[in-house]
Coordinates of C-alpha atoms in Angstrom, one line a residue:
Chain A
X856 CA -14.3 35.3 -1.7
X857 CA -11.0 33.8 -2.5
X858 CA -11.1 31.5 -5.1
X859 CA -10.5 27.5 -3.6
X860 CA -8.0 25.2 -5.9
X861 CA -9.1 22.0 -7.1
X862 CA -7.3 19.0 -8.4
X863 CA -8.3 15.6 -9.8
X864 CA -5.8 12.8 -9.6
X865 CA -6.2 10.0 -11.9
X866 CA -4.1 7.1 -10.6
X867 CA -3.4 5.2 -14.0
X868 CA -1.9 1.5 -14.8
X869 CA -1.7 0.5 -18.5
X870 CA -4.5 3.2 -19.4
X871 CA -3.3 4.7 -22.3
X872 CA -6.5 4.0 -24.0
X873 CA -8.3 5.4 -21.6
X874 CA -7.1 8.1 -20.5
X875 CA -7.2 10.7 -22.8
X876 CA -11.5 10.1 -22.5
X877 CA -11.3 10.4 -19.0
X878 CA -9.3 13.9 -19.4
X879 CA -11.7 15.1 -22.0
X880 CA -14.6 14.2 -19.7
X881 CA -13.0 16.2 -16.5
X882 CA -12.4 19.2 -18.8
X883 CA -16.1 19.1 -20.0
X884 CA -17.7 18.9 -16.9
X885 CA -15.7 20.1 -14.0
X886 CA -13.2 22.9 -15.6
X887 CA -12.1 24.3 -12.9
X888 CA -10.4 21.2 -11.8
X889 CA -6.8 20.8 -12.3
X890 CA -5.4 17.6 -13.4
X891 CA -2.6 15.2 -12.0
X892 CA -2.1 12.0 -13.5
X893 CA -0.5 9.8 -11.6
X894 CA 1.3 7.0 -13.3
X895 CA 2.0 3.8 -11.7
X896 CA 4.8 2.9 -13.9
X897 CA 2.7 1.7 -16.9
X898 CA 4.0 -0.6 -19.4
X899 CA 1.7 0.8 -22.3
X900 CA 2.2 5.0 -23.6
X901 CA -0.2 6.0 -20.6
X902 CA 2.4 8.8 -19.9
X903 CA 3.2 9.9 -23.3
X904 CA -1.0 9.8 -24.2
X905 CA -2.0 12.2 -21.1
X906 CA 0.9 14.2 -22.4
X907 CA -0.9 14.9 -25.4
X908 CA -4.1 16.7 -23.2
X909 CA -2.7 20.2 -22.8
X910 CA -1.8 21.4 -19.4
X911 CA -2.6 18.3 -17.8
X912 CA 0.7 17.6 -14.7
X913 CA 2.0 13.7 -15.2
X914 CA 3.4 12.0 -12.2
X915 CA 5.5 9.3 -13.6
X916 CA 6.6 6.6 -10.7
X917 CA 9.6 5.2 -11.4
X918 CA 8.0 1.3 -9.9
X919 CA 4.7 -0.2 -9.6
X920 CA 3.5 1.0 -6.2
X921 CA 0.1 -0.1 -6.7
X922 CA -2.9 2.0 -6.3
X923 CA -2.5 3.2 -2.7
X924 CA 1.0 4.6 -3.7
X925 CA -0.3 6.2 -6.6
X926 CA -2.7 8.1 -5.1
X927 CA -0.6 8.9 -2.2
X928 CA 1.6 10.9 -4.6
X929 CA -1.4 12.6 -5.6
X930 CA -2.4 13.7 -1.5
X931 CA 1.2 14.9 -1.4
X932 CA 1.2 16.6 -4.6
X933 CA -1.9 18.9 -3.8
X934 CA -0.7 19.6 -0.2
X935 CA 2.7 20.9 -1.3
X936 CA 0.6 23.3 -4.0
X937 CA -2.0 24.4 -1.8
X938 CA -5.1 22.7 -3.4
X939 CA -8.2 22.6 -1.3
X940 CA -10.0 19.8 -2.7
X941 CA -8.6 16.6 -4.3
X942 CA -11.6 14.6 -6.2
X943 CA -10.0 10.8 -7.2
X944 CA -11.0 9.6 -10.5
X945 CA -9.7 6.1 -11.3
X946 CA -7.7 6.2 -14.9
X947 CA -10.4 3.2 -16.4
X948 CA -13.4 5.6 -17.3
X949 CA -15.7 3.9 -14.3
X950 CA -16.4 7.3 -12.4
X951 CA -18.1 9.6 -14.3
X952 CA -16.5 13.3 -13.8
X953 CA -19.8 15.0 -13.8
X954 CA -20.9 13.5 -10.7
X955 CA -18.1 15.2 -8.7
X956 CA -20.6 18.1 -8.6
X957 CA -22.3 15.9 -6.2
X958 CA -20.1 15.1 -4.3
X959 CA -19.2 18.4 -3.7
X960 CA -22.6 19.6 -3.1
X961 CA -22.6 16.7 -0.3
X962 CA -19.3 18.1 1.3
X963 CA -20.6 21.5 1.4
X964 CA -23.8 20.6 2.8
X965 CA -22.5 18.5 5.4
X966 CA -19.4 19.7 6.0
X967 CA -17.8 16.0 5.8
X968 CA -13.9 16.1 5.3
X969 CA -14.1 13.6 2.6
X970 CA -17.3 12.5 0.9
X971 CA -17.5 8.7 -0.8
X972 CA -19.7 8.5 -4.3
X973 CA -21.5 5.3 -3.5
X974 CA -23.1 3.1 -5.8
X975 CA -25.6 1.9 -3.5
X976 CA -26.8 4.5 -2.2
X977 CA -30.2 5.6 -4.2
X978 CA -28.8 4.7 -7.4
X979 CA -30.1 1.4 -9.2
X980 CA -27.9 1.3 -12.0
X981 CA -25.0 -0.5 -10.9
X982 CA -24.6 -4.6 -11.3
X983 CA -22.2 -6.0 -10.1
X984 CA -21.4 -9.8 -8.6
X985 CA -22.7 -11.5 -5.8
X986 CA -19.0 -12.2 -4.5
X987 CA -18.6 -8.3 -4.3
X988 CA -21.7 -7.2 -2.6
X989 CA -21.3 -9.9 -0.2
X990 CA -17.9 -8.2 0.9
X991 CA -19.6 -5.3 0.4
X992 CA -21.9 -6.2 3.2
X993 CA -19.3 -7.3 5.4
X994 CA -17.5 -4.6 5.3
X995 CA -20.7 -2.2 6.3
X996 CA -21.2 -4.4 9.2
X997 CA -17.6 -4.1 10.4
X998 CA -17.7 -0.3 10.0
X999 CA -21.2 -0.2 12.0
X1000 CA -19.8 -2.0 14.8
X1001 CA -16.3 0.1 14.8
X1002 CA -17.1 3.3 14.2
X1003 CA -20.7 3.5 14.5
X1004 CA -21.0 4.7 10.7
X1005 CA -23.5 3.8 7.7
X1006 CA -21.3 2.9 4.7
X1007 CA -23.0 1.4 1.8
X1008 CA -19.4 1.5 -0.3
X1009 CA -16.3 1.3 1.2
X1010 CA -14.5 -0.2 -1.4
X1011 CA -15.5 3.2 -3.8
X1012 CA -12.2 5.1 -5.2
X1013 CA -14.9 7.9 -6.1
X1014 CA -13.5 10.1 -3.3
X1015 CA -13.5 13.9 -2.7
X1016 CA -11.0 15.1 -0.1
X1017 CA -10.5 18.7 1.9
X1018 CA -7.4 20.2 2.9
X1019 CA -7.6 18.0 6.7
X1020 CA -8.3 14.8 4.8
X1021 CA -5.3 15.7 2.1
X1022 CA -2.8 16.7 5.0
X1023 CA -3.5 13.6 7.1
X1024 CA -3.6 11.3 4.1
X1025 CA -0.2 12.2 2.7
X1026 CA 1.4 11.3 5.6
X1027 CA -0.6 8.1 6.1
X1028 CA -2.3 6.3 3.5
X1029 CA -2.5 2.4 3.0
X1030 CA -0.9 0.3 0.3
X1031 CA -3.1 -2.0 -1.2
X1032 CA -6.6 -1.7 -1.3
X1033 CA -6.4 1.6 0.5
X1034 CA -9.9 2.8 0.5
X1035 CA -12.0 0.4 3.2
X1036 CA -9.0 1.7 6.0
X1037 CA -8.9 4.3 5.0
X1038 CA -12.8 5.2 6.1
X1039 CA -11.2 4.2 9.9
X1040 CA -8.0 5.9 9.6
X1041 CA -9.7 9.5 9.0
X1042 CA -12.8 8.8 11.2
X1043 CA -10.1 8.0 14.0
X1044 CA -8.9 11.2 13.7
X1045 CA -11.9 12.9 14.1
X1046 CA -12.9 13.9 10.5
X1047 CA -16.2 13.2 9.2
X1048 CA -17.1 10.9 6.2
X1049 CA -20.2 11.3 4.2
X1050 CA -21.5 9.6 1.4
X1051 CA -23.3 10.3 -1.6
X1052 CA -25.2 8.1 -4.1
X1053 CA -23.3 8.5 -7.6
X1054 CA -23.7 6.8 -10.7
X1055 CA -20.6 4.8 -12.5
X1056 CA -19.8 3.2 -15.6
X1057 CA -19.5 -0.5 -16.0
X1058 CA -15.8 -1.4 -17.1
X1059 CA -15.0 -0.9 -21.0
X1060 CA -11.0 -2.4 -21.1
X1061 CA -9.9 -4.4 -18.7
X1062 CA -11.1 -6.4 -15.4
X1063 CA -11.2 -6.0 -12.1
X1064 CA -8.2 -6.5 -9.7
X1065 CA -9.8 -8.7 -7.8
X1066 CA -9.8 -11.9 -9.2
X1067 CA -11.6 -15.0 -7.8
X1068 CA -8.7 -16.7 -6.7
X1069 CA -7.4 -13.4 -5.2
X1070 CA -10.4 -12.2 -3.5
X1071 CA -10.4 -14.4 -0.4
X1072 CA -6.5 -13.1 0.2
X1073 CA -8.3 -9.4 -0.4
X1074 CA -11.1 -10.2 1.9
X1075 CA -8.3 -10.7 4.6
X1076 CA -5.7 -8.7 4.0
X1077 CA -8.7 -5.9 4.5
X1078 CA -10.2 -7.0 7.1
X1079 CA -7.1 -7.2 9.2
X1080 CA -5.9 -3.7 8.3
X1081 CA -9.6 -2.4 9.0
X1082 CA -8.6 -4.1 12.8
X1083 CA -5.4 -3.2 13.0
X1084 CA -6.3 0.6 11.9
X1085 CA -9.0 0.5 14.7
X1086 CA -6.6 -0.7 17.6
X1087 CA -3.8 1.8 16.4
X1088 CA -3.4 4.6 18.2
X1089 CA -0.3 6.2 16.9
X1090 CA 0.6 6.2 13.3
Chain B
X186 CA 33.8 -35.5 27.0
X187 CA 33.7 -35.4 22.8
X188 CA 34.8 -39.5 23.5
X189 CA 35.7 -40.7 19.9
X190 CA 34.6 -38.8 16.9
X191 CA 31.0 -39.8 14.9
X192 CA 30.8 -39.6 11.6
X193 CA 27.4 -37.3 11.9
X194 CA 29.2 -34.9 14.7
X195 CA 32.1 -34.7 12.1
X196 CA 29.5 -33.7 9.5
X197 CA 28.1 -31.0 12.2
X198 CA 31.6 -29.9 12.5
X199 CA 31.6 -29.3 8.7
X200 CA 28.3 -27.7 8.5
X201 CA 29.0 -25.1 10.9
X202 CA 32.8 -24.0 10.2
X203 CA 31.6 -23.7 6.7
X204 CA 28.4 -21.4 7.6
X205 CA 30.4 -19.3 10.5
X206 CA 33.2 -18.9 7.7
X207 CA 30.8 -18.1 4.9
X208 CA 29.7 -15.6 7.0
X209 CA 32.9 -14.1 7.9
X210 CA 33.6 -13.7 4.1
X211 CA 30.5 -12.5 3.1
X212 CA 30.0 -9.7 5.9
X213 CA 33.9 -9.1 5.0
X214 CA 32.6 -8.4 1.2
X215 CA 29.2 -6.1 2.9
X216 CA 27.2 -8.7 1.5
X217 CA 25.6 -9.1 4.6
X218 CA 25.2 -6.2 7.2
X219 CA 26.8 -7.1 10.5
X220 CA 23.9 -6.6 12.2
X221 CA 22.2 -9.8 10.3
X222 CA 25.6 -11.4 10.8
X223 CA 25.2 -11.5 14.1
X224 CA 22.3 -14.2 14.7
X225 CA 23.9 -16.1 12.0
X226 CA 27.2 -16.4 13.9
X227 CA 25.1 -17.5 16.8
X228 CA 23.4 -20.2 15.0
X229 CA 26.9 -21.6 13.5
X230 CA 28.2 -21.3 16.8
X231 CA 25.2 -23.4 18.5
X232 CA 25.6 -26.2 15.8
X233 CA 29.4 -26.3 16.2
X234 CA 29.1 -26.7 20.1
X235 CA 26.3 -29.0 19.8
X236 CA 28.2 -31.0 17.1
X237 CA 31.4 -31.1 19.0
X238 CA 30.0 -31.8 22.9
X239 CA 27.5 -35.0 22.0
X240 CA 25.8 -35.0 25.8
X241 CA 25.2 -31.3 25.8
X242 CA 21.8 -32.0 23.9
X243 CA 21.5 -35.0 26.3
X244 CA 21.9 -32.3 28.8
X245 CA 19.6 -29.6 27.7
X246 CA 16.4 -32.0 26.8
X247 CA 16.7 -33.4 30.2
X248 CA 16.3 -29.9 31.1
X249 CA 13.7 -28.9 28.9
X250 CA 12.0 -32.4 29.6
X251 CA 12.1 -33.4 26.2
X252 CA 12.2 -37.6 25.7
X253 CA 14.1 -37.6 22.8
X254 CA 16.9 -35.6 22.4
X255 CA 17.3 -34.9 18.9
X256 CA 14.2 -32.9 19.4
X257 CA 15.5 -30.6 21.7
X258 CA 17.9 -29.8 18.8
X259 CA 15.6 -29.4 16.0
X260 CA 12.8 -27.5 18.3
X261 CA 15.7 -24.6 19.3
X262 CA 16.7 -24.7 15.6
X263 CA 13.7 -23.9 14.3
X264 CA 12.8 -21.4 16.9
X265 CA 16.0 -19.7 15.5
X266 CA 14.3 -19.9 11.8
X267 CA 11.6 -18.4 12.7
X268 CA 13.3 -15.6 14.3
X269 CA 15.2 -15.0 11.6
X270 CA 12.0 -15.4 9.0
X271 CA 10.7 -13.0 11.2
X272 CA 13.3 -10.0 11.4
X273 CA 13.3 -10.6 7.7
X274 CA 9.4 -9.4 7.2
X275 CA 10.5 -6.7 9.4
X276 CA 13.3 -5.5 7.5
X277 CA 11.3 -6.4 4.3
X278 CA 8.2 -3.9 5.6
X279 CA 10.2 -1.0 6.4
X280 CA 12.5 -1.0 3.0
X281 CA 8.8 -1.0 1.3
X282 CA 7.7 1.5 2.9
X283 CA 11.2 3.8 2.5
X284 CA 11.0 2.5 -1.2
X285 CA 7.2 3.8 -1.7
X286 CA 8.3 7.1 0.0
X287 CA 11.4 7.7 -2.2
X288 CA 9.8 6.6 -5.1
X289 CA 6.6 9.4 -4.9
X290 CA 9.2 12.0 -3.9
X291 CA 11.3 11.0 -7.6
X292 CA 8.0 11.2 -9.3
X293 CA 7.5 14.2 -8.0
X294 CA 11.0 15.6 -8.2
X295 CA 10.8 14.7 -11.9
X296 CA 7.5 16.9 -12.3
X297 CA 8.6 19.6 -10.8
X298 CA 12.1 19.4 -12.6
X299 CA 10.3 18.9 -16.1
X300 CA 8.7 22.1 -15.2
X301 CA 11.3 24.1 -14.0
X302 CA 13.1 23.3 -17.5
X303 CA 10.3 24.2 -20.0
X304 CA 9.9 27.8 -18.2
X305 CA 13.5 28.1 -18.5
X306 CA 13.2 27.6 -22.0
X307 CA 10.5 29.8 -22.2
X308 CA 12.6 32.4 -20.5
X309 CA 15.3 31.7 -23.4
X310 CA 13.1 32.3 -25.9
X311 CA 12.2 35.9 -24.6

């Protein structure tokens, strides 16, 4: 059998102490993966750090696209080199690389064009606030009601793609906050999701995007491109 | 039909030969693109007729059944704004999007040039 290419893009912002962990981890666990880093026009020496890791590809952007940019570069980097699979793992250490092998177990047992690594799904390590599982919630609710799907994390980054899901998301992939539509956007194109119960790491640097101030502008902005990717019918 | 000149219709007067001529100059300089120019124009134009003929806005609320007049003015003024506000979030959305798009094919561009050069230095080295 021919042997299937693999890449992992790490979309990265201000990661540089980060980074080089998260490479490590990849290379331990998943070797056969290639790696992209994809950065969003950090302000720290994220680019000049994954330099470092040997034979690891930097994507540098020359402005802040945010993270549905960034990872759009990396959907358009692994179609124009042929990769089969394209596994996301966010530059901040919270998805663990050796659970990839589940979610490729997941794809190959269900034959889903993407699978999601869900926190919630069979896994009871993961806190996190009230204000976030509420969405959370909502989100699953919209998702039953519009495409008739179980989803117990759509806001998960912790992605694994085929070649379909790659060729369609490089054309079309939302800016901000990119992953709830994007559930919609592939499902109305007739590709199946599945989902997989994964276990992540609570932040180490950093915080969430989200802030409280911000989240009601995120719980909106969402929800009307979840609608608005629904009703669509040509992209 | 002007009958003697107000000192507010003078000040319309003002208002709108200055915008129409700023206009002039600044699509004249391709500050502005004419295409944008154009509803501009129209607006300048609008004030300066409405400045200039008094009982047109008499005119057009009557039509419009609006009691007081000046409100007929502001209410077509602001529908103008929001046009304009409008074709502005337009333009804005679509330069984004061409912005995103060129900036992931530089990145990219860069990556593929930065590779191109190290195996033609490898070649050198041969």
């Amino acid at each position: 059998m021919e042997q299937k290419k693999s890449l992992v893009v790490i979309p990265a912002y201000n990661e540089q102490n980060n980074i080089l962990k998260v490479i490590w981890e990849i290379r331990q666990n998943i070797p056969d993966y290639d790696i992209l880093v994809v950065n969003d026009c950090s302000k720290d020496g994220t680019s000049e750090t994954a330099r470092k890791a040997e034979g690891v590809k930097v994507v540098d952007l020359p402005c802040n696209l945010g993270i549905g940019g960034a990872v759009q570069t990396g959907f358009k980097y692994a179609l124009a080199h042929g990769y089969d699979y394209m596994v996301q793992i966010d530059g901040d250490g919270q998805h663990i690389a050796k659970e990839v092998v589940k979610l490729a177990d997941a794809m190959a047992r269900t034959g889903s064009d993407m699978v999601i690594g869900s926190r919630f799904l069979d896994v009871r390590s993961f806190r996190t606030t009230w204000s976030r599982r509420l969405g959370i919630r909502l989100f699953g609710l919209l998702f039953r009601v519009l495409i008739r799907k179980k989803v117990t994390d759509s806001t998960s980054g912790f992605r694994l793609y085929n070649r379909k899901s790659i060729e369609l998301l490089s054309k079309y992939y939302p800016d901000d906050y990119p992953e709830p539509d994007a559930i919609i956007l592939l499902k109305k194109h007739g590709l199946e999701i599945g989902e997989v119960g994964v276990e992540m790491r609570e932040r180490e640097h950093g915080s969430s995007s989200i802030t409280p101030l911000k989240s009601p502008y995120y719980m909106a902005k969402v929800i009307l491109s979840i609608f608005f990717a629904y009703i669509r019918t040509r992209w | 039909m002007a009958g003697s000149l107000y000192s507010v219709q003078l000040m319309g007067v003002v208002f709108s030969l200055i915008l129409i001529i700023s206009v002039f100059f600044m699509v004249r300089a391709r500050m502005i693109r004419e295409k944008y120019s154009l509803v501009w124009f129209l607006i300048g134009l609008f004030t300066l007729v409405m400045s200039v003929f008094r009982n047109l806005i008499d005119w057009v609320s009557n039509l419009l059944g609006v009691y007081y007049a000046p409100s007929a003015f502001f209410a077509i003024l602001i529908a103008c704004a929001y046009l304009l506000l409008l074709s502005m979030s337009v333009s804005i959305s679509g330069l984004k999007m061409q912005n995103k798009a060129l900036s992931q094919e530089l990145g990219l561009t860069k990556l593929k040039l930065e590779e191109l050069e190290k195996k033609l230095k490898e070649g050198n080295a041969d």
